[in-house]
PDB file of C-alpha atoms in Angstrom:
ATOM      1  CA  ASP O   1      57.937  68.241 163.276  1.00 54.00           C
ATOM      2  CA  THR O   2      56.390  70.634 160.749  1.00 75.00           C
ATOM      3  CA  GLY O   3      58.066  69.248 157.645  1.00 94.00           C
ATOM      4  CA  VAL O   4      56.512  67.358 154.752  1.00 97.00           C
ATOM      5  CA  SER O   5      55.093  64.006 155.798  1.00 97.00           C
ATOM      6  CA  GLN O   6      54.157  60.995 153.689  1.00 98.00           C
ATOM      7  CA  ASP O   7      52.179  57.905 154.484  1.00 97.00           C
ATOM      8  CA  PRO O   8      52.802  55.026 154.290  1.00 97.00           C
ATOM      9  CA  ARG O   9      56.586  54.904 154.283  1.00 97.00           C
ATOM     10  CA  HIS O  10      56.613  51.454 152.725  1.00 97.00           C
ATOM     11  CA  LYS O  11      54.042  49.541 150.696  1.00 98.00           C
ATOM     12  CA  ILE O  12      54.223  46.037 149.290  1.00 98.00           C
ATOM     13  CA  THR O  13      51.447  45.025 146.948  1.00 98.00           C
ATOM     14  CA  LYS O  14      50.644  42.404 144.369  1.00 98.00           C
ATOM     15  CA  ARG O  15      50.479  43.210 140.704  1.00 97.00           C
ATOM     16  CA  GLY O  16      47.024  44.385 139.709  1.00 97.00           C
ATOM     17  CA  GLN O  17      46.112  45.888 143.075  1.00 98.00           C
ATOM     18  CA  ASN O  18      45.378  49.570 143.647  1.00 98.00           C
ATOM     19  CA  VAL O  19      47.451  51.647 146.045  1.00 98.00           C
ATOM     20  CA  THR O  20      47.054  55.150 147.445  1.00 98.00           C
ATOM     21  CA  PHE O  21      49.703  57.361 148.991  1.00 98.00           C
ATOM     22  CA  ARG O  22      49.187  60.487 151.041  1.00 98.00           C
ATOM     23  CA  CYS O  23      51.308  63.618 151.338  1.00 98.00           C
ATOM     24  CA  ASP O  24      50.891  66.370 153.931  1.00 97.00           C
ATOM     25  CA  PRO O  25      52.835  69.467 152.917  1.00 97.00           C
ATOM     26  CA  ILE O  26      54.304  72.154 155.138  1.00 95.00           C
ATOM     27  CA  SER O  27      51.207  73.963 156.368  1.00 92.00           C
ATOM     28  CA  GLU O  28      51.585  77.341 154.681  1.00 89.00           C
ATOM     29  CA  HIS O  29      52.876  75.949 151.378  1.00 93.00           C
ATOM     30  CA  ASN O  30      50.443  76.273 148.494  1.00 92.00           C
ATOM     31  CA  ARG O  31      52.430  74.281 145.910  1.00 94.00           C
ATOM     32  CA  LEU O  32      52.798  70.531 146.071  1.00 96.00           C
ATOM     33  CA  TYR O  33      54.839  68.254 143.817  1.00 96.00           C
ATOM     34  CA  TRP O  34      55.034  64.505 143.237  1.00 97.00           C
ATOM     35  CA  TYR O  35      58.196  62.858 141.935  1.00 96.00           C
ATOM     36  CA  ARG O  36      59.152  59.237 141.327  1.00 97.00           C
ATOM     37  CA  GLN O  37      62.599  57.789 141.841  1.00 96.00           C
ATOM     38  CA  THR O  38      63.885  54.397 140.734  1.00 95.00           C
ATOM     39  CA  LEU O  39      67.091  52.814 141.979  1.00 92.00           C
ATOM     40  CA  GLY O  40      70.227  54.598 140.869  1.00 90.00           C
ATOM     41  CA  GLN O  41      68.360  57.459 139.220  1.00 93.00           C
ATOM     42  CA  GLY O  42      67.483  60.988 140.232  1.00 93.00           C
ATOM     43  CA  PRO O  43      63.867  61.844 140.969  1.00 94.00           C
ATOM     44  CA  GLU O  44      61.547  62.400 137.991  1.00 94.00           C
ATOM     45  CA  PHE O  45      58.716  64.900 138.032  1.00 93.00           C
ATOM     46  CA  LEU O  46      55.192  63.471 137.927  1.00 95.00           C
ATOM     47  CA  THR O  47      52.776  66.302 138.653  1.00 94.00           C
ATOM     48  CA  TYR O  48      52.248  69.471 140.629  1.00 92.00           C
ATOM     49  CA  PHE O  49      49.447  71.424 142.274  1.00 94.00           C
ATOM     50  CA  GLN O  50      48.976  75.047 143.061  1.00 92.00           C
ATOM     51  CA  ASN O  51      46.402  75.064 145.825  1.00 93.00           C
ATOM     52  CA  GLU O  52      43.798  72.541 144.616  1.00 94.00           C
ATOM     53  CA  ALA O  53      44.511  72.953 140.908  1.00 93.00           C
ATOM     54  CA  GLN O  54      46.641  70.361 139.137  1.00 92.00           C
ATOM     55  CA  LEU O  55      48.692  72.521 136.785  1.00 89.00           C
ATOM     56  CA  GLU O  56      51.066  70.096 135.110  1.00 88.00           C
ATOM     57  CA  LYS O  57      51.299  66.367 134.544  1.00 90.00           C
ATOM     58  CA  SER O  58      54.284  64.499 133.169  1.00 90.00           C
ATOM     59  CA  ARG O  59      53.941  61.990 130.366  1.00 88.00           C
ATOM     60  CA  LEU O  60      55.147  59.499 132.984  1.00 84.00           C
ATOM     61  CA  LEU O  61      51.756  59.839 134.650  1.00 87.00           C
ATOM     62  CA  SER O  62      49.830  57.204 132.739  1.00 89.00           C
ATOM     63  CA  ASP O  63      46.064  56.766 132.900  1.00 93.00           C
ATOM     64  CA  ARG O  64      46.536  54.411 135.814  1.00 96.00           C
ATOM     65  CA  PHE O  65      47.867  57.256 137.948  1.00 96.00           C
ATOM     66  CA  SER O  66      45.697  59.935 139.471  1.00 96.00           C
ATOM     67  CA  ALA O  67      46.537  62.666 141.938  1.00 96.00           C
ATOM     68  CA  GLU O  68      44.274  64.935 143.887  1.00 96.00           C
ATOM     69  CA  ARG O  69      44.534  67.803 146.303  1.00 96.00           C
ATOM     70  CA  PRO O  70      40.887  68.441 147.091  1.00 92.00           C
ATOM     71  CA  LYS O  71      41.136  71.265 149.607  1.00 88.00           C
ATOM     72  CA  GLY O  72      44.531  72.600 148.723  1.00 86.00           C
ATOM     73  CA  SER O  73      46.122  70.939 151.729  1.00 92.00           C
ATOM     74  CA  PHE O  74      47.070  67.245 151.669  1.00 97.00           C
ATOM     75  CA  SER O  75      47.378  65.327 148.414  1.00 98.00           C
ATOM     76  CA  THR O  76      46.850  61.721 147.393  1.00 98.00           C
ATOM     77  CA  LEU O  77      48.460  59.766 144.599  1.00 98.00           C
ATOM     78  CA  GLU O  78      46.631  56.645 143.479  1.00 97.00           C
ATOM     79  CA  ILE O  79      47.992  53.947 141.213  1.00 97.00           C
ATOM     80  CA  GLN O  80      45.415  51.570 139.773  1.00 97.00           C
ATOM     81  CA  ARG O  81      46.205  48.071 138.513  1.00 97.00           C
ATOM     82  CA  THR O  82      49.795  48.256 139.675  1.00 97.00           C
ATOM     83  CA  GLU O  83      52.564  46.799 137.540  1.00 96.00           C
ATOM     84  CA  GLN O  84      56.037  45.673 138.543  1.00 96.00           C
ATOM     85  CA  GLY O  85      57.448  48.694 136.743  1.00 95.00           C
ATOM     86  CA  ASP O  86      55.664  50.939 139.233  1.00 97.00           C
ATOM     87  CA  SER O  87      58.072  49.812 141.934  1.00 97.00           C
ATOM     88  CA  ALA O  88      59.872  52.983 142.996  1.00 97.00           C
ATOM     89  CA  MET O  89      60.175  55.633 145.691  1.00 98.00           C
ATOM     90  CA  TYR O  90      57.377  58.189 145.431  1.00 98.00           C
ATOM     91  CA  LEU O  91      58.439  61.573 146.733  1.00 98.00           C
ATOM     92  CA  CYS O  92      56.342  64.567 147.661  1.00 98.00           C
ATOM     93  CA  ALA O  93      57.637  68.115 147.974  1.00 97.00           C
ATOM     94  CA  SER O  94      56.021  71.411 148.857  1.00 96.00           C
ATOM     95  CA  SER O  95      56.897  75.059 148.363  1.00 93.00           C
ATOM     96  CA  LEU O  96      55.519  78.514 148.940  1.00 91.00           C
ATOM     97  CA  GLU O  97      54.688  80.330 145.741  1.00 85.00           C
ATOM     98  CA  GLY O  98      56.797  83.346 144.939  1.00 78.00           C
ATOM     99  CA  GLY O  99      60.420  84.385 144.909  1.00 71.00           C
ATOM    100  CA  GLU O 100      63.031  81.676 144.958  1.00 76.00           C
ATOM    101  CA  GLU O 101      60.515  79.040 146.046  1.00 85.00           C
ATOM    102  CA  THR O 102      62.581  76.256 147.538  1.00 91.00           C
ATOM    103  CA  GLN O 103      60.995  72.810 147.447  1.00 94.00           C
ATOM    104  CA  TYR O 104      61.161  70.759 150.633  1.00 96.00           C
ATOM    105  CA  PHE O 105      60.784  67.009 150.417  1.00 97.00           C
ATOM    106  CA  GLY O 106      59.131  64.378 152.512  1.00 97.00           C
ATOM    107  CA  PRO O 107      60.702  61.029 153.403  1.00 97.00           C
ATOM    108  CA  GLY O 108      59.073  59.247 150.477  1.00 97.00           C
ATOM    109  CA  THR O 109      56.915  56.164 150.093  1.00 98.00           C
ATOM    110  CA  ARG O 110      58.732  53.105 148.820  1.00 97.00           C
ATOM    111  CA  LEU O 111      56.493  50.883 146.717  1.00 98.00           C
ATOM    112  CA  LEU O 112      57.286  47.293 145.833  1.00 98.00           C
ATOM    113  CA  VAL O 113      54.990  45.535 143.388  1.00 98.00           C
ATOM    114  CA  LEU O 114      55.339  41.759 143.410  1.00 97.00           C
TER     115      LEU O 114
ATOM    116  CA  ASP X   1      67.222  66.583 130.412  1.00 69.00           C
ATOM    117  CA  ALA X   2      69.199  67.907 133.330  1.00 69.00           C
ATOM    118  CA  LYS X   3      71.125  71.099 132.616  1.00 85.00           C
ATOM    119  CA  THR X   4      74.012  70.149 134.898  1.00 93.00           C
ATOM    120  CA  THR X   5      76.909  67.706 134.851  1.00 95.00           C
ATOM    121  CA  GLN X   6      78.570  66.329 137.949  1.00 97.00           C
ATOM    122  CA  PRO X   7      81.251  63.714 138.573  1.00 97.00           C
ATOM    123  CA  PRO X   8      79.594  60.400 139.429  1.00 97.00           C
ATOM    124  CA  SER X   9      81.559  59.839 142.613  1.00 97.00           C
ATOM    125  CA  MET X  10      84.020  61.451 145.021  1.00 97.00           C
ATOM    126  CA  ASP X  11      85.815  60.517 148.207  1.00 96.00           C
ATOM    127  CA  CYS X  12      86.690  62.720 151.135  1.00 96.00           C
ATOM    128  CA  ALA X  13      88.467  62.129 154.423  1.00 97.00           C
ATOM    129  CA  GLU X  14      86.486  62.801 157.564  1.00 97.00           C
ATOM    130  CA  GLY X  15      87.210  66.256 158.939  1.00 96.00           C
ATOM    131  CA  ARG X  16      88.466  67.596 155.625  1.00 97.00           C
ATOM    132  CA  ALA X  17      86.601  69.905 153.283  1.00 97.00           C
ATOM    133  CA  ALA X  18      84.549  68.278 150.551  1.00 98.00           C
ATOM    134  CA  ASN X  19      84.417  70.271 147.332  1.00 98.00           C
ATOM    135  CA  LEU X  20      81.742  69.088 144.917  1.00 98.00           C
ATOM    136  CA  PRO X  21      81.844  70.611 141.422  1.00 97.00           C
ATOM    137  CA  CYS X  22      78.959  71.196 139.057  1.00 97.00           C
ATOM    138  CA  ASN X  23      78.973  72.357 135.473  1.00 96.00           C
ATOM    139  CA  HIS X  24      76.010  74.334 134.160  1.00 94.00           C
ATOM    140  CA  SER X  25      77.391  75.986 131.057  1.00 92.00           C
ATOM    141  CA  THR X  26      73.966  76.683 129.510  1.00 89.00           C
ATOM    142  CA  ILE X  27      72.541  78.454 132.550  1.00 90.00           C
ATOM    143  CA  SER X  28      70.467  81.511 131.746  1.00 86.00           C
ATOM    144  CA  GLY X  29      70.223  84.787 133.593  1.00 84.00           C
ATOM    145  CA  ASN X  30      67.123  84.031 135.650  1.00 82.00           C
ATOM    146  CA  GLU X  31      68.135  80.536 136.704  1.00 87.00           C
ATOM    147  CA  TYR X  32      69.264  79.641 140.192  1.00 90.00           C
ATOM    148  CA  VAL X  33      71.632  76.855 141.175  1.00 93.00           C
ATOM    149  CA  TYR X  34      70.151  74.564 143.835  1.00 95.00           C
ATOM    150  CA  TRP X  35      71.891  71.833 145.777  1.00 97.00           C
ATOM    151  CA  TYR X  36      70.143  68.919 147.441  1.00 98.00           C
ATOM    152  CA  ARG X  37      71.482  65.762 148.953  1.00 98.00           C
ATOM    153  CA  GLN X  38      69.939  62.373 149.477  1.00 97.00           C
ATOM    154  CA  ILE X  39      71.095  59.999 152.140  1.00 95.00           C
ATOM    155  CA  HIS X  40      70.367  56.377 151.334  1.00 89.00           C
ATOM    156  CA  SER X  41      66.619  55.593 151.259  1.00 85.00           C
ATOM    157  CA  GLN X  42      65.614  59.039 152.494  1.00 93.00           C
ATOM    158  CA  GLY X  43      63.938  61.976 150.758  1.00 96.00           C
ATOM    159  CA  PRO X  44      66.141  64.695 149.255  1.00 97.00           C
ATOM    160  CA  GLN X  45      67.324  67.346 151.684  1.00 97.00           C
ATOM    161  CA  TYR X  46      67.684  70.964 150.595  1.00 97.00           C
ATOM    162  CA  ILE X  47      71.177  72.341 151.205  1.00 97.00           C
ATOM    163  CA  ILE X  48      71.618  75.746 149.603  1.00 97.00           C
ATOM    164  CA  HIS X  49      70.927  77.778 146.493  1.00 95.00           C
ATOM    165  CA  GLY X  50      72.306  80.866 144.771  1.00 94.00           C
ATOM    166  CA  LEU X  51      72.004  83.091 141.721  1.00 92.00           C
ATOM    167  CA  LYS X  52      75.377  84.742 141.218  1.00 91.00           C
ATOM    168  CA  ASN X  53      76.801  85.644 144.611  1.00 88.00           C
ATOM    169  CA  ASN X  54      78.505  83.135 146.852  1.00 94.00           C
ATOM    170  CA  GLU X  55      76.245  81.855 149.585  1.00 96.00           C
ATOM    171  CA  THR X  56      76.864  80.284 152.980  1.00 97.00           C
ATOM    172  CA  ASN X  57      74.571  78.710 155.521  1.00 96.00           C
ATOM    173  CA  GLU X  58      74.944  76.348 158.449  1.00 95.00           C
ATOM    174  CA  MET X  59      75.310  73.354 156.172  1.00 94.00           C
ATOM    175  CA  ALA X  60      77.562  74.472 153.344  1.00 97.00           C
ATOM    176  CA  SER X  61      78.989  77.175 151.126  1.00 98.00           C
ATOM    177  CA  LEU X  62      78.188  77.668 147.459  1.00 98.00           C
ATOM    178  CA  ILE X  63      80.761  79.241 145.193  1.00 97.00           C
ATOM    179  CA  ILE X  64      79.498  80.323 141.767  1.00 96.00           C
ATOM    180  CA  THR X  65      81.979  81.380 139.103  1.00 95.00           C
ATOM    181  CA  GLU X  66      81.722  84.881 137.710  1.00 94.00           C
ATOM    182  CA  ASP X  67      80.435  83.623 134.355  1.00 94.00           C
ATOM    183  CA  ARG X  68      77.941  81.386 136.247  1.00 94.00           C
ATOM    184  CA  LYS X  69      78.850  78.386 134.132  1.00 94.00           C
ATOM    185  CA  SER X  70      79.983  76.311 137.075  1.00 96.00           C
ATOM    186  CA  SER X  71      79.728  76.127 140.822  1.00 97.00           C
ATOM    187  CA  THR X  72      81.216  74.291 143.781  1.00 98.00           C
ATOM    188  CA  LEU X  73      79.467  73.112 146.904  1.00 98.00           C
ATOM    189  CA  ILE X  74      81.780  73.107 149.899  1.00 98.00           C
ATOM    190  CA  LEU X  75      81.190  71.076 153.048  1.00 97.00           C
ATOM    191  CA  PRO X  76      83.843  72.622 155.278  1.00 96.00           C
ATOM    192  CA  HIS X  77      84.394  69.740 157.716  1.00 95.00           C
ATOM    193  CA  ALA X  78      82.913  66.565 156.280  1.00 96.00           C
ATOM    194  CA  THR X  79      81.604  63.922 158.668  1.00 97.00           C
ATOM    195  CA  LEU X  80      80.529  60.350 158.054  1.00 97.00           C
ATOM    196  CA  ARG X  81      76.924  61.561 158.111  1.00 95.00           C
ATOM    197  CA  ASP X  82      77.624  63.641 155.008  1.00 97.00           C
ATOM    198  CA  THR X  83      77.940  60.468 152.935  1.00 97.00           C
ATOM    199  CA  ALA X  84      75.144  60.884 150.380  1.00 97.00           C
ATOM    200  CA  VAL X  85      74.311  61.604 146.759  1.00 97.00           C
ATOM    201  CA  TYR X  86      74.578  65.324 146.055  1.00 98.00           C
ATOM    202  CA  TYR X  87      72.478  66.840 143.295  1.00 97.00           C
ATOM    203  CA  CYS X  88      73.119  70.154 141.559  1.00 96.00           C
ATOM    204  CA  ILE X  89      70.014  71.526 139.823  1.00 94.00           C
ATOM    205  CA  VAL X  90      69.415  74.618 137.730  1.00 90.00           C
ATOM    206  CA  ARG X  91      65.947  76.102 137.870  1.00 85.00           C
ATOM    207  CA  GLY X  92      64.417  79.365 136.803  1.00 71.00           C
ATOM    208  CA  TRP X  93      62.275  81.309 139.233  1.00 61.00           C
ATOM    209  CA  ASN X  94      60.411  83.267 136.635  1.00 55.00           C
ATOM    210  CA  ALA X  95      59.296  80.416 134.423  1.00 51.00           C
ATOM    211  CA  GLY X  96      55.554  80.781 134.621  1.00 56.00           C
ATOM    212  CA  ASN X  97      53.899  77.846 136.251  1.00 50.00           C
ATOM    213  CA  ASN X  98      56.636  75.347 135.459  1.00 60.00           C
ATOM    214  CA  ARG X  99      58.581  74.990 138.682  1.00 75.00           C
ATOM    215  CA  LYS X 100      59.587  71.355 138.501  1.00 83.00           C
ATOM    216  CA  LEU X 101      63.111  70.285 139.383  1.00 89.00           C
ATOM    217  CA  ILE X 102      64.960  68.311 136.718  1.00 87.00           C
ATOM    218  CA  TRP X 103      67.454  65.954 138.323  1.00 89.00           C
ATOM    219  CA  GLY X 104      70.574  64.337 136.960  1.00 89.00           C
ATOM    220  CA  LEU X 105      72.427  61.431 138.550  1.00 92.00           C
ATOM    221  CA  GLY X 106      74.307  63.537 141.105  1.00 95.00           C
ATOM    222  CA  THR X 107      77.640  62.882 142.789  1.00 97.00           C
ATOM    223  CA  SER X 108      77.916  60.047 145.256  1.00 97.00           C
ATOM    224  CA  LEU X 109      80.133  61.372 148.050  1.00 98.00           C
ATOM    225  CA  ALA X 110      81.793  58.880 150.347  1.00 98.00           C
ATOM    226  CA  VAL X 111      83.298  60.321 153.526  1.00 97.00           C
ATOM    227  CA  ASN X 112      85.900  57.941 154.863  1.00 96.00           C
ATOM    228  CA  PRO X 113      87.130  57.689 158.466  1.00 94.00           C
TER     229      PRO X 113
END
């Protein structure tokens, strides 16, 4: 399967702990996006990378959130000092720059903060 | 805010065509209409997109009105596996570096046996 992959698929953590999620995009895609989705809502944009450069961050991405894409391939999203309000599905998408640029999504990581 | 409006829910009988409407009255000339769907607890799945011409692929057809202010996604022979939330999204392709998708609440389609 050469689609977008995310790891882990599920994460349960206690409030105050740090968590890290990984996203592996489609191999030739140079753009990578993170979205967050809470129950009953559509996904909300968090941040995006073009190659290794982080080009936009949403105001939703508080100081406790950090994302990296060190070599322009996989990306990590870290949440420090998790809060119950961080409980959500974290989605990663990738696209190939240029033209109509369709974003393809991974299966998501579902986070539950107790 | 999302630039589209969709009915919150629809029903369809298995084997019949499902026609999902979307209103995007403020769409501008360089903006495409994208459709995704999300089956419960899974990541969104790309379905189809178009600019002004009707489009068809193996999953669905997209009909865009001549004035581009609305569109309809057609699933020609709906199956139970098509039960999902369907999102209609408008996005420009020539918007500098800002390529994020802005999502509304979508239409929850229930395909009934």
